[in-house]
Coordinates of C-alpha atoms and ligand atoms in Angstrom, one line a residue:
Chain A
M99 CA 21.7 1.4 24.3
A100 CA 23.5 4.7 25.2
E101 CA 24.9 4.7 21.7
I102 CA 21.4 4.4 20.1
L103 CA 20.1 7.3 22.3
A104 CA 23.1 9.4 21.4
R105 CA 22.2 9.1 17.7
H106 CA 18.8 10.7 18.3
A107 CA 17.9 14.2 19.5
P108 CA 16.0 14.3 22.8
S109 CA 12.6 15.2 21.3
Q110 CA 9.4 13.1 21.3
D111 CA 9.3 12.7 17.6
A112 CA 12.5 10.7 17.9
L113 CA 10.6 8.0 19.9
L114 CA 9.6 5.8 17.0
P115 CA 13.0 5.9 15.3
I116 CA 14.6 5.0 18.6
L117 CA 12.2 2.1 19.2
H118 CA 12.9 0.8 15.7
D119 CA 16.7 0.9 16.5
V120 CA 16.2 -0.8 19.8
Q121 CA 14.0 -3.5 18.4
A122 CA 16.4 -4.1 15.6
R123 CA 19.4 -4.3 17.8
F124 CA 18.0 -6.3 20.8
G125 CA 15.0 -8.1 19.3
H126 CA 12.7 -6.5 21.8
V127 CA 12.2 -3.4 23.9
S128 CA 12.9 -4.3 27.5
I129 CA 11.7 -2.5 30.6
E130 CA 15.2 -1.2 31.1
A131 CA 15.2 0.2 27.6
I132 CA 11.9 1.9 28.2
H133 CA 13.3 3.5 31.3
A134 CA 16.4 4.8 29.5
I135 CA 14.4 6.1 26.6
A136 CA 11.9 7.9 28.9
L137 CA 14.8 9.6 30.6
H138 CA 16.4 10.6 27.4
L139 CA 13.2 12.1 25.9
N140 CA 11.9 13.5 29.1
L141 CA 8.7 11.4 28.9
S142 CA 7.1 9.3 31.5
R143 CA 7.7 5.5 31.4
A144 CA 4.0 5.0 31.0
E145 CA 4.0 7.2 27.9
V146 CA 6.8 5.3 26.3
S147 CA 5.4 1.9 27.1
G148 CA 2.0 3.0 25.8
V149 CA 3.6 3.6 22.5
V150 CA 5.5 0.4 22.5
S151 CA 2.3 -1.6 23.1
F152 CA 0.4 0.3 20.4
Y153 CA 2.6 -0.8 17.5
R154 CA 2.9 -4.4 16.3
D155 CA 6.5 -4.1 15.3
F156 CA 7.7 -3.7 18.9
R157 CA 7.7 -6.5 21.4
R158 CA 8.3 -6.4 25.1
T159 CA 9.9 -9.8 25.6
A160 CA 12.7 -11.5 23.8
D161 CA 11.9 -14.4 21.5
K162 CA 15.0 -15.9 20.0
R163 CA 13.1 -18.1 17.5
P164 CA 13.4 -17.4 13.8
T165 CA 10.3 -15.6 12.5
I166 CA 8.4 -15.7 9.2
R167 CA 5.7 -13.2 8.5
L168 CA 3.0 -14.6 6.3
C169 CA 0.5 -12.4 4.5
R170 CA -3.0 -13.2 5.6
A171 CA -4.8 -10.4 3.8
E172 CA -7.5 -10.7 1.1
A173 CA -5.5 -10.8 -2.1
C174 CA -3.3 -13.5 -0.7
Q175 CA -6.4 -15.3 0.6
A176 CA -7.8 -15.2 -2.9
R177 CA -4.7 -17.1 -4.1
G178 CA -4.7 -19.9 -1.6
G179 CA -3.1 -18.1 1.3
E180 CA -5.0 -19.9 4.0
R181 CA -3.9 -23.3 2.8
V182 CA -0.3 -22.1 2.7
A183 CA -0.8 -20.8 6.3
E184 CA -1.9 -24.2 7.5
H185 CA 1.2 -25.8 6.0
A186 CA 3.3 -23.0 7.5
E187 CA 1.9 -23.7 11.0
R188 CA 2.6 -27.4 10.6
A189 CA 6.1 -26.9 9.4
A190 CA 6.9 -24.3 12.0
G191 CA 5.7 -26.2 15.1
Q192 CA 7.2 -24.6 18.2
R193 CA 10.6 -24.0 16.6
V194 CA 9.7 -21.1 14.2
R195 CA 7.4 -18.2 14.9
V196 CA 4.8 -17.6 12.2
E197 CA 3.4 -14.1 12.4
A198 CA 0.5 -12.7 10.4
V199 CA 1.1 -9.6 8.3
Y200 CA -1.6 -7.8 6.4
C201 CA -0.3 -7.1 2.9
L202 CA 3.3 -6.8 1.7
G203 CA 2.3 -5.0 -1.5
L204 CA 2.9 -8.0 -3.8
C205 CA -0.7 -8.8 -4.1
A206 CA -0.8 -10.1 -7.7
A207 CA 1.9 -12.7 -6.8
G208 CA 0.7 -14.2 -3.6
P209 CA 0.7 -16.0 -1.3
N210 CA 3.6 -14.0 0.1
A211 CA 5.8 -14.0 3.1
M212 CA 8.7 -12.1 4.6
I213 CA 11.8 -13.3 6.5
G214 CA 13.7 -10.3 7.9
D215 CA 13.6 -7.9 4.9
Q216 CA 13.6 -10.7 2.4
L217 CA 10.4 -11.2 0.4
H218 CA 9.1 -14.5 -1.0
A219 CA 6.3 -14.6 -3.5
R220 CA 4.2 -17.3 -5.2
L221 CA 4.3 -19.6 -2.3
D222 CA 2.7 -23.0 -2.3
P223 CA 2.6 -25.6 0.5
A224 CA 5.8 -27.2 -0.7
R225 CA 7.7 -23.9 -0.9
I226 CA 6.6 -22.6 2.4
T227 CA 7.5 -25.8 4.1
A228 CA 11.0 -25.8 2.5
L229 CA 11.4 -22.1 3.5
I230 CA 10.5 -22.8 7.1
D231 CA 12.6 -26.0 7.3
G232 CA 15.5 -23.9 6.1
L233 CA 15.2 -21.4 8.9
Chain B
M69 CA 23.1 -5.8 -26.1
Q70 CA 21.4 -4.3 -23.1
I71 CA 19.8 -6.5 -20.5
R72 CA 17.4 -4.9 -18.1
I73 CA 15.7 -6.4 -15.1
S74 CA 13.6 -4.6 -12.5
D75 CA 14.7 -4.4 -8.9
D76 CA 11.1 -3.7 -7.7
A77 CA 10.2 -5.6 -4.6
L78 CA 7.8 -7.9 -6.4
A79 CA 10.3 -8.8 -9.1
V80 CA 12.9 -9.5 -6.4
A81 CA 10.4 -11.6 -4.4
C82 CA 9.8 -13.6 -7.6
G83 CA 13.6 -14.2 -8.0
A84 CA 14.9 -11.3 -10.1
D85 CA 18.2 -11.1 -8.3
A86 CA 19.0 -14.7 -9.1
V87 CA 18.2 -14.1 -12.8
A88 CA 20.4 -11.0 -12.9
H89 CA 23.2 -12.9 -11.2
R90 CA 23.0 -15.7 -13.8
F91 CA 23.4 -13.1 -16.6
A92 CA 26.4 -11.8 -14.8
E93 CA 27.9 -15.2 -14.6
F94 CA 27.7 -15.3 -18.4
G95 CA 29.7 -12.1 -18.5
H96 CA 26.8 -9.7 -19.2
D97 CA 26.0 -6.4 -17.4
V98 CA 22.5 -6.1 -16.2
V99 CA 20.8 -2.7 -15.7
R100 CA 18.3 -2.7 -12.9
T101 CA 15.3 -0.7 -13.8
S102 CA 11.8 0.1 -12.4
S103 CA 9.0 -2.4 -13.1
W104 CA 6.7 -2.3 -16.0
G105 CA 3.9 -3.4 -13.7
M106 CA 3.1 -6.7 -15.5
H107 CA 3.4 -8.8 -12.4
W108 CA 2.4 -12.1 -13.8
L109 CA 5.5 -11.8 -16.0
E110 CA 8.0 -11.0 -13.2
P111 CA 10.9 -11.6 -13.2
L112 CA 10.7 -9.9 -16.6
V113 CA 14.0 -9.8 -18.6
E114 CA 14.3 -7.1 -21.3
I115 CA 16.9 -7.5 -24.0
D116 CA 17.0 -4.7 -26.5
G117 CA 13.3 -4.0 -25.9
I118 CA 12.2 -7.6 -26.2
G119 CA 10.7 -9.2 -23.1
Y120 CA 11.1 -12.7 -21.6
G121 CA 9.0 -13.6 -18.6
P122 CA 8.5 -15.0 -16.2
A123 CA 12.1 -15.9 -16.3
A124 CA 14.0 -18.1 -14.0
A125 CA 17.8 -18.4 -13.6
A126 CA 17.6 -21.7 -15.4
D127 CA 16.2 -19.9 -18.5
V128 CA 19.1 -17.6 -18.9
E129 CA 21.2 -19.9 -21.1
N130 CA 18.3 -20.4 -23.4
I131 CA 17.5 -16.7 -23.6
L132 CA 21.1 -16.0 -24.6
A133 CA 21.0 -18.8 -27.2
G134 CA 17.8 -17.5 -28.7
K135 CA 16.0 -20.6 -27.6
A136 CA 13.5 -19.2 -25.1
D137 CA 10.4 -18.8 -27.4
A138 CA 8.1 -20.2 -24.6
I139 CA 8.7 -17.2 -22.5
R140 CA 9.4 -14.6 -25.2
I141 CA 6.6 -11.9 -25.1
G142 CA 7.9 -9.7 -27.9
R143 CA 8.4 -5.9 -27.7
I144 CA 7.5 -4.9 -24.2
A145 CA 6.4 -1.3 -25.0
E146 CA 3.9 -2.8 -27.5
H147 CA 2.5 -5.4 -25.2
P148 CA -1.3 -5.0 -25.1
F149 CA -1.2 -4.5 -21.3
I150 CA 1.1 -1.6 -21.8
A151 CA -0.2 -0.2 -25.0
A152 CA -3.8 0.0 -23.6
Q153 CA -2.7 2.3 -20.7
T154 CA -2.6 6.0 -20.3
R155 CA 0.5 6.6 -18.2
L156 CA 0.9 9.9 -16.6
T157 CA 2.0 9.0 -13.1
F158 CA 3.7 5.8 -14.2
A159 CA 5.1 7.2 -17.4
R160 CA 8.7 6.2 -16.5
A161 CA 7.8 2.7 -15.2
G162 CA 9.9 0.2 -16.9
W163 CA 12.0 2.8 -18.7
T164 CA 14.3 4.3 -16.2
R165 CA 16.7 3.4 -13.4
P166 CA 14.9 4.4 -10.2
L167 CA 17.9 6.1 -8.5
S168 CA 19.4 7.7 -11.6
L169 CA 19.2 11.5 -11.5
E170 CA 20.4 11.5 -15.2
D171 CA 17.5 9.2 -16.3
Y172 CA 15.1 11.4 -14.3
A173 CA 16.2 14.6 -15.8
A174 CA 16.4 13.2 -19.3
T175 CA 12.8 12.1 -19.1
G176 CA 11.4 15.5 -18.2
G177 CA 12.1 15.3 -14.4
W178 CA 12.2 18.6 -12.4
G179 CA 10.2 20.3 -15.2
G180 CA 7.3 20.8 -12.9
L181 CA 9.4 22.2 -10.1
K182 CA 11.1 24.6 -12.5
Q183 CA 7.7 25.9 -13.6
A184 CA 6.6 26.1 -9.9
R185 CA 9.7 28.2 -9.0
A186 CA 8.7 30.7 -11.6
L187 CA 5.2 31.1 -10.2
S188 CA 3.7 32.6 -7.1
A189 CA 2.3 30.2 -4.4
E190 CA -1.1 31.3 -5.4
A191 CA -0.6 30.5 -9.1
I192 CA 0.7 27.1 -8.3
V193 CA -2.3 26.3 -6.2
E194 CA -4.5 27.7 -8.9
E195 CA -2.9 25.4 -11.4
V196 CA -3.4 22.3 -9.2
T197 CA -7.0 23.3 -8.5
R198 CA -7.8 23.8 -12.2
S199 CA -6.3 20.4 -13.0
G200 CA -9.1 18.8 -11.0
L201 CA -6.6 16.5 -9.2
R202 CA -8.3 14.8 -6.3
G203 CA -6.6 13.0 -3.4
R204 CA -5.7 9.5 -4.6
G205 CA -5.6 8.0 -1.1
G206 CA -9.3 7.2 -0.8
A207 CA -11.7 10.1 0.0
G208 CA -11.0 11.9 -3.3
F209 CA -10.8 15.4 -1.7
P210 CA -9.6 18.1 -4.2
A211 CA -5.9 18.6 -3.8
G212 CA -6.0 22.3 -4.7
I213 CA -8.4 23.2 -2.0
K214 CA -6.4 21.5 0.7
W215 CA -3.2 23.2 -0.5
N216 CA -4.9 26.6 -0.6
T217 CA -6.1 26.2 3.0
V218 CA -2.5 25.6 4.1
R219 CA -1.2 28.4 1.9
L220 CA -3.6 30.8 3.6
A221 CA -3.2 29.5 7.1
P222 CA -1.2 31.8 9.4
G223 CA 2.2 30.6 10.7
T224 CA 5.7 30.4 9.6
R225 CA 6.2 26.7 10.1
K226 CA 4.2 24.5 7.8
Y227 CA 4.7 20.9 6.7
I228 CA 4.1 18.6 3.7
V229 CA 3.4 15.1 4.8
C230 CA 3.3 12.3 2.3
N231 CA 1.1 9.4 3.4
A232 CA 2.9 6.3 2.2
D233 CA 1.3 4.0 4.7
E234 CA -0.3 1.9 1.9
G235 CA -1.8 -0.8 4.1
D236 CA -4.7 -1.9 1.9
S237 CA -4.6 -5.4 0.6
G238 CA -4.7 -5.3 -3.2
T239 CA -2.8 -2.0 -3.5
F240 CA 0.8 -1.5 -4.4
A241 CA 0.9 1.6 -6.6
D242 CA 2.5 3.7 -3.8
R243 CA 5.1 1.1 -3.3
M244 CA 5.9 0.8 -7.0
L245 CA 6.1 4.5 -7.4
M246 CA 8.5 4.9 -4.5
E247 CA 10.6 2.0 -5.6
G248 CA 10.5 2.9 -9.3
D249 CA 10.3 6.7 -9.6
P250 CA 11.1 8.2 -6.2
F251 CA 12.3 11.5 -7.6
M252 CA 8.8 12.3 -8.9
L253 CA 7.4 12.0 -5.4
I254 CA 10.2 14.2 -4.1
E255 CA 9.5 16.7 -6.9
G256 CA 5.8 16.7 -6.0
M257 CA 6.5 17.4 -2.4
A258 CA 8.9 20.2 -3.2
I259 CA 6.2 21.7 -5.4
A260 CA 3.7 21.4 -2.6
G261 CA 6.2 23.2 -0.4
L262 CA 6.5 26.1 -2.7
A263 CA 2.7 26.3 -3.1
T264 CA 2.1 26.5 0.6
G265 CA 5.2 28.0 2.1
A266 CA 6.4 24.8 3.8
D267 CA 10.1 24.0 3.8
K268 CA 9.9 20.6 5.5
G269 CA 8.4 17.4 4.4
F270 CA 7.9 13.9 5.8
V271 CA 7.4 10.7 3.9
Y272 CA 5.7 8.2 6.3
I273 CA 6.2 4.7 4.9
R274 CA 4.9 1.5 6.5
S275 CA 7.5 -0.9 7.9
E276 CA 6.1 -3.7 5.7
Y277 CA 7.8 -2.0 2.8
P278 CA 11.6 -2.2 3.5
H279 CA 12.5 -1.9 -0.1
A280 CA 10.5 1.3 -0.6
V281 CA 12.1 2.7 2.6
A282 CA 15.6 2.0 1.3
K283 CA 14.9 3.5 -2.1
M284 CA 13.2 6.6 -0.7
R285 CA 16.0 7.2 1.7
A286 CA 18.6 6.9 -1.0
A287 CA 16.6 9.1 -3.4
V288 CA 16.1 11.8 -0.8
R289 CA 19.8 11.9 -0.2
L290 CA 20.6 12.2 -3.9
A291 CA 17.9 14.9 -4.5
A292 CA 18.6 17.0 -1.5
P293 CA 20.7 19.7 -3.3
L294 CA 18.1 20.0 -6.1
I295 CA 15.2 20.7 -3.9
A296 CA 16.9 22.9 -1.2
P297 CA 15.9 24.8 0.8
F298 CA 13.0 22.2 1.0
E299 CA 14.0 19.2 3.1
I300 CA 12.5 15.8 3.4
D301 CA 12.7 13.2 6.1
V302 CA 11.7 9.5 5.7
R303 CA 9.8 8.0 8.6
V304 CA 9.0 4.4 9.1
G305 CA 5.7 3.2 10.6
A306 CA 5.6 0.3 13.1
G307 CA 2.9 -2.1 12.0
A308 CA -0.4 -0.2 12.6
Y309 CA -2.9 -0.1 9.8
V310 CA -4.8 2.8 11.4
C311 CA -1.7 5.0 10.8
G312 CA -2.9 5.3 7.2
E313 CA -5.6 7.5 8.6
E314 CA -4.1 11.0 8.3
T315 CA -4.5 12.2 11.8
S316 CA -3.1 9.0 13.4
L317 CA -0.3 9.2 11.0
L318 CA 0.5 12.7 12.3
N319 CA 0.5 11.4 15.8
S320 CA 2.8 8.6 14.8
I321 CA 5.3 10.9 13.3
E322 CA 5.2 12.9 16.5
G323 CA 6.2 9.8 18.4
K324 CA 2.8 9.1 19.9
R325 CA 0.3 6.2 19.8
G326 CA -1.3 6.2 16.4
E327 CA -4.7 7.2 17.7
V328 CA -7.0 9.1 15.5
R329 CA -7.6 12.7 16.3
A330 CA -11.1 14.2 16.1
K331 CA -11.6 16.6 13.3
P332 CA -11.9 19.6 13.4
P333 CA -9.4 21.0 13.7
L334 CA -8.3 20.0 10.2
P335 CA -4.6 19.1 9.7
A336 CA -4.6 22.0 7.2
H337 CA -4.9 24.4 10.1
D338 CA -3.6 22.4 13.0
G339 CA -1.6 19.4 11.8
L340 CA 1.9 18.1 12.5
F341 CA 3.3 19.6 15.7
G342 CA 0.3 21.8 15.7
C343 CA 1.3 23.6 12.4
P344 CA -0.6 23.9 9.2
T345 CA 0.0 20.7 7.2
V346 CA -0.7 19.3 3.8
I347 CA -1.2 15.6 4.0
N348 CA -1.5 13.9 0.7
N349 CA -1.1 10.4 -0.6
V350 CA 1.9 9.3 -2.7
L351 CA 0.0 9.3 -6.0
T352 CA -1.5 12.7 -5.4
L353 CA 1.8 14.4 -4.8
A354 CA 3.5 12.4 -7.6
A355 CA 0.8 13.7 -10.0
T356 CA 1.7 17.3 -9.5
P357 CA 4.9 17.5 -11.4
F358 CA 2.9 16.6 -14.5
V359 CA 0.3 19.2 -13.8
L360 CA 2.9 21.9 -13.4
A361 CA 5.0 20.9 -16.3
K362 CA 2.3 20.2 -18.8
G363 CA -0.4 22.5 -17.4
A364 CA -3.7 21.9 -15.7
R365 CA -5.5 21.5 -19.0
A366 CA -3.4 18.6 -20.1
Y367 CA -4.3 16.7 -16.9
A368 CA -7.9 17.6 -16.8
D369 CA -8.4 16.4 -20.3
Y370 CA -8.3 12.9 -19.0
G371 CA -11.1 11.3 -17.0
M372 CA -14.8 11.5 -16.7
G373 CA -17.2 13.7 -14.7
R374 CA -15.6 15.1 -11.6
S375 CA -12.9 12.3 -11.7
R376 CA -10.1 14.0 -13.6
G377 CA -6.8 12.6 -14.8
T378 CA -5.8 9.0 -14.5
M379 CA -6.0 6.3 -11.9
P380 CA -3.3 3.7 -11.4
V381 CA -5.5 0.7 -11.0
Q382 CA -4.0 -2.3 -9.2
L383 CA -5.2 -5.7 -10.3
A384 CA -4.6 -8.2 -7.6
G385 CA -5.6 -11.5 -6.1
N386 CA -6.7 -14.4 -8.2
V387 CA -6.3 -12.6 -11.5
K388 CA -4.5 -13.8 -14.6
H389 CA -2.8 -10.6 -15.6
G390 CA -2.2 -8.9 -12.3
G391 CA -0.3 -5.7 -11.9
L392 CA -0.5 -2.0 -12.3
F393 CA -2.7 -0.6 -15.0
E394 CA -2.9 3.2 -15.3
T395 CA -6.0 4.5 -17.1
A396 CA -8.2 7.5 -17.4
F397 CA -11.3 7.3 -15.1
G398 CA -14.4 5.9 -16.8
I399 CA -13.3 2.4 -17.8
T400 CA -15.8 -0.2 -16.4
L401 CA -15.0 -2.6 -13.6
G402 CA -15.8 -5.5 -15.9
E403 CA -13.3 -4.4 -18.6
L404 CA -10.6 -4.1 -15.9
V405 CA -11.3 -7.5 -14.5
E406 CA -12.2 -9.6 -17.6
K407 CA -10.5 -7.8 -20.5
I408 CA -7.4 -6.3 -18.9
G409 CA -7.0 -8.8 -16.1
G410 CA -8.0 -11.7 -18.2
G411 CA -10.2 -13.2 -15.5
T412 CA -8.9 -15.5 -12.8
A413 CA -5.4 -16.9 -12.7
N414 CA -6.6 -20.5 -12.3
G415 CA -9.3 -20.2 -15.0
R416 CA -12.3 -20.6 -12.7
P417 CA -15.2 -18.2 -13.0
V418 CA -14.8 -14.8 -11.2
R419 CA -17.3 -14.7 -8.4
A420 CA -16.5 -11.5 -6.5
V421 CA -14.1 -8.6 -6.6
Q422 CA -13.3 -6.4 -3.7
V423 CA -12.5 -2.8 -4.7
G424 CA -10.7 -0.4 -2.4
G425 CA -8.9 -2.6 0.0
P426 CA -10.2 -4.3 3.2
L427 CA -12.7 -1.5 3.8
G428 CA -14.0 -1.7 0.3
A429 CA -17.2 -3.3 -1.0
Y430 CA -17.4 -6.7 -2.7
F431 CA -19.0 -6.7 -6.2
P432 CA -20.6 -9.5 -8.1
P433 CA -20.1 -9.8 -11.9
A434 CA -23.6 -8.4 -12.2
L435 CA -22.2 -4.9 -11.3
F436 CA -19.3 -5.1 -13.7
D437 CA -20.7 -2.4 -15.9
T438 CA -20.0 0.2 -13.2
P439 CA -17.6 2.8 -14.5
F440 CA -14.4 3.4 -12.5
D441 CA -15.3 6.8 -11.2
Y442 CA -15.7 8.2 -7.6
E443 CA -19.4 9.1 -8.0
A444 CA -20.4 6.0 -9.9
F445 CA -18.9 3.8 -7.2
T446 CA -20.6 5.7 -4.5
A447 CA -23.9 5.2 -6.3
V448 CA -23.6 1.4 -6.0
D449 CA -22.5 1.6 -2.3
G450 CA -18.8 1.1 -3.0
L451 CA -15.5 3.0 -2.9
I452 CA -12.6 3.3 -5.3
G453 CA -10.3 3.9 -2.4
H454 CA -6.8 3.5 -3.4
G455 CA -7.7 1.8 -6.7
G456 CA -7.0 -1.8 -5.7
I457 CA -9.1 -4.6 -7.3
T458 CA -8.9 -8.0 -5.7
V459 CA -10.3 -10.9 -7.7
F460 CA -11.8 -14.0 -6.2
D461 CA -12.9 -17.2 -8.0
D462 CA -16.1 -19.2 -7.4
S463 CA -14.6 -21.0 -4.4
V464 CA -14.7 -17.9 -2.2
D465 CA -17.0 -18.1 0.8
M466 CA -18.5 -14.7 1.2
A467 CA -19.6 -15.3 4.8
A468 CA -16.0 -16.0 5.7
Q469 CA -14.9 -12.8 3.9
A470 CA -17.5 -10.8 5.9
R471 CA -16.2 -12.3 9.0
F472 CA -12.7 -11.4 8.0
A473 CA -13.6 -7.8 7.6
F474 CA -14.7 -7.7 11.2
E475 CA -11.7 -9.6 12.4
F476 CA -9.4 -7.2 10.6
C477 CA -11.2 -4.2 12.1
A478 CA -10.9 -5.7 15.5
A479 CA -7.2 -6.4 15.1
E480 CA -6.4 -2.9 13.8
S481 CA -8.8 -0.7 15.7
C482 CA -7.0 2.1 17.6
G483 CA -9.5 1.7 20.4
K484 CA -10.6 5.3 20.6
C485 CA -14.3 4.8 19.8
T486 CA -16.6 2.2 21.2
P487 CA -18.6 1.3 18.0
C488 CA -15.3 0.3 16.3
R489 CA -13.5 -1.2 19.3
I490 CA -16.4 -3.3 20.6
G491 CA -18.5 -3.5 17.5
A492 CA -15.9 -5.3 15.4
V493 CA -15.4 -7.9 18.1
R494 CA -19.2 -8.4 18.4
G495 CA -19.5 -8.5 14.7
R496 CA -17.0 -11.3 14.4
E497 CA -18.7 -13.3 17.1
T498 CA -22.1 -12.8 15.5
M499 CA -20.7 -13.9 12.2
D500 CA -19.2 -17.0 13.9
R501 CA -22.6 -17.9 15.3
M502 CA -24.2 -17.3 11.9
I503 CA -21.6 -19.4 10.1
A504 CA -22.3 -22.2 12.6
G505 CA -25.9 -22.0 11.5
E506 CA -27.4 -20.5 14.6
R507 CA -30.5 -18.3 14.1
T508 CA -29.4 -17.0 10.7
A509 CA -32.1 -14.4 10.2
D510 CA -31.8 -12.9 13.7
N511 CA -28.0 -12.7 13.5
L512 CA -28.1 -11.1 10.1
T513 CA -30.3 -8.4 11.5
L514 CA -27.9 -8.0 14.3
V515 CA -25.0 -7.6 11.9
A516 CA -26.9 -5.0 9.9
D517 CA -27.7 -3.1 13.1
L518 CA -24.1 -3.2 14.2
C519 CA -22.9 -2.0 10.8
E520 CA -25.3 0.9 11.0
T521 CA -23.9 1.9 14.4
M522 CA -20.3 1.5 13.3
K523 CA -20.9 3.6 10.2
F524 CA -22.3 6.5 12.1
G525 CA -20.6 6.2 15.4
S526 CA -17.0 5.8 14.3
L527 CA -14.4 8.6 14.2
C528 CA -12.5 7.3 11.2
A529 CA -12.7 5.1 8.1
L530 CA -11.6 1.9 9.8
G531 CA -14.7 1.6 11.9
G532 CA -16.8 3.6 9.6
F533 CA -16.1 1.7 6.4
T534 CA -15.9 -1.9 7.7
P535 CA -19.7 -2.1 7.0
Y536 CA -18.9 -1.8 3.2
P537 CA -17.3 -5.3 2.8
V538 CA -19.7 -6.8 5.3
M539 CA -22.9 -5.4 4.0
S540 CA -21.9 -5.8 0.3
A541 CA -21.2 -9.4 0.9
I542 CA -24.6 -9.9 2.5
T543 CA -26.4 -7.9 -0.2
H544 CA -24.8 -9.4 -3.3
F545 CA -24.1 -12.9 -2.1
P546 CA -27.1 -13.7 0.2
E547 CA -26.9 -17.4 -0.7
D548 CA -23.7 -17.7 1.3
F549 CA -25.5 -16.5 4.3
D550 CA -28.9 -18.1 3.9
A551 CA -27.8 -21.6 2.9
R552 CA -26.2 -22.2 6.2
G553 CA -29.4 -21.4 8.1
Q554 CA -31.4 -23.7 5.9
A555 CA -28.8 -26.5 6.2
A556 CA -28.8 -26.2 10.0
A557 CA -32.6 -26.1 10.2
E558 CA -33.1 -29.2 8.1
Ligands
SF4_874 S1 -13.1 4.1 14.1 FE1 -11.8 2.6 15.1 S2 -9.7 3.1 14.4 FE2 -11.0 4.9 13.8 S3 -10.8 6.2 15.6 FE3 -12.5 4.9 16.1 S4 -11.6 3.2 17.3 FE4 -9.9 4.3 16.2
FES875 S1 -2.5 -9.2 0.2 FE1 -0.8 -10.4 0.5 S2 0.8 -9.1 -0.3 FE2 -1.0 -7.9 -0.5

């Protein structure tokens, strides 16, 4: 934590970059982290936690399960995305977290999903099931 | 023999890395290029100008043995999808290596910046104004006017902010540009800096685009000495659609909640950190090197009416030939969908297309003669937005799409104004009741009322434009709304 803070100047516009680093490193932004960040940036804890709760990328609690982010936006819907989503839920059960994401910019090749930074296009029920089983 | 394969995110998502790897196993070098934008053919392999696509790793042996006729598409540069385009902004797409400074310079790169350096700030702005370039992010505001306001604004600190928070479904031109030709965006930002007196720029990219983030960061590092003293910082969003709204984007860069600011003051007077700020979309800034290098006239010669230049149209959804198609304004919607796009991917009839992302209107084929032009779209209650066209076949349920529009707005609302925050939730509930066949006529009236309130009572486009998809679905596809009521009444 101290090492992440040391990388960033103590100014408010460093808040988002810091939160990204913390989220990437620990998988969530804990209350302790919020406290440390607030001290470093000279902000109140409420201000920092208000920012954390505003953005979907940051989570307050740890979730160790693997995550797949499935595009649920219109262009993917038009290519059978909802059916793929049903199969994803079924394959995932409680073991894998399936998150909705709205557009990955691969809209002519949907349905699409993302695991970490890895993109997967042209999904169908069989492929999404195989992807999730492999997580 | 030169083998070229794109490393654009879409190509990679379709398996381009595995194909490149397979060629390497056969002892060949593969050059990773930008994408031609023919997405149905990705991964597209180019060997001495001839294309093969979509290619899988298993095809590589056959391609090398000259036995891949089934996926051979002939000379890529002459492919009808490419030949029919007018490429100004995407002139390098497919041709160059995205992070090669040599390729960029060899294809006319930095020519616009060089011109700009020889001109006064006033003259640069004048050139951009005369080109007729309008913001490509949605509203279509003239770029030159915005630049001039910032140029004339008092203050020594000024900023150029590039809005690369391309969150609309069906749009990917910004992503492709940043991944395929990042130096052009950088050059455009540096020109904007000279034109306004700003020496610092930010590119704000959504976190759903990790490939674009990586490319831009690398490109900014490489180009730094060439654009100095102008400096660029890449910032990454954190999963909030509303940050595509310019004032919430500014808040987000400042490290705040991405809530929309009331306007005025305009960002041009009181923008990032309270300083005069140009905030433009990726495509707008990327168009300016051409304007400076070739002159305002050359740009303004393209287009129709007050929509000058070209628009990179994005064909998405259930479309046979999906991808990026840059063309002068004025082509009709029907030509784009049926002729260029080839209709649906699964061969069923086209029933609806949504133009301009999740806040854009749905159109039936009956309106396909509408020309692609800002004013013509406004006249039929639609928006061009960021130029995305999402195609749906005849299995689409328009009541479900209208419901989704409310659901999306509810999920993404920043919460600042009541019509948006509460209205979207109420709208979704009302749609649910209507879909269940409850009091259809009354509920439809309620939805129309709600849309009216959202349209006039919302601070930004998210709440204010959600009525477009909802009302267009109701207006053009009434049968999807009425039939339920009748079925329930019977
Ligand atoms: S319309 Fe919605 S998103 Fe826009 S400012 Fe109001 S509450 Fe926020
Ligand atoms: S709508 Fe799914 S990637 Fe764009």
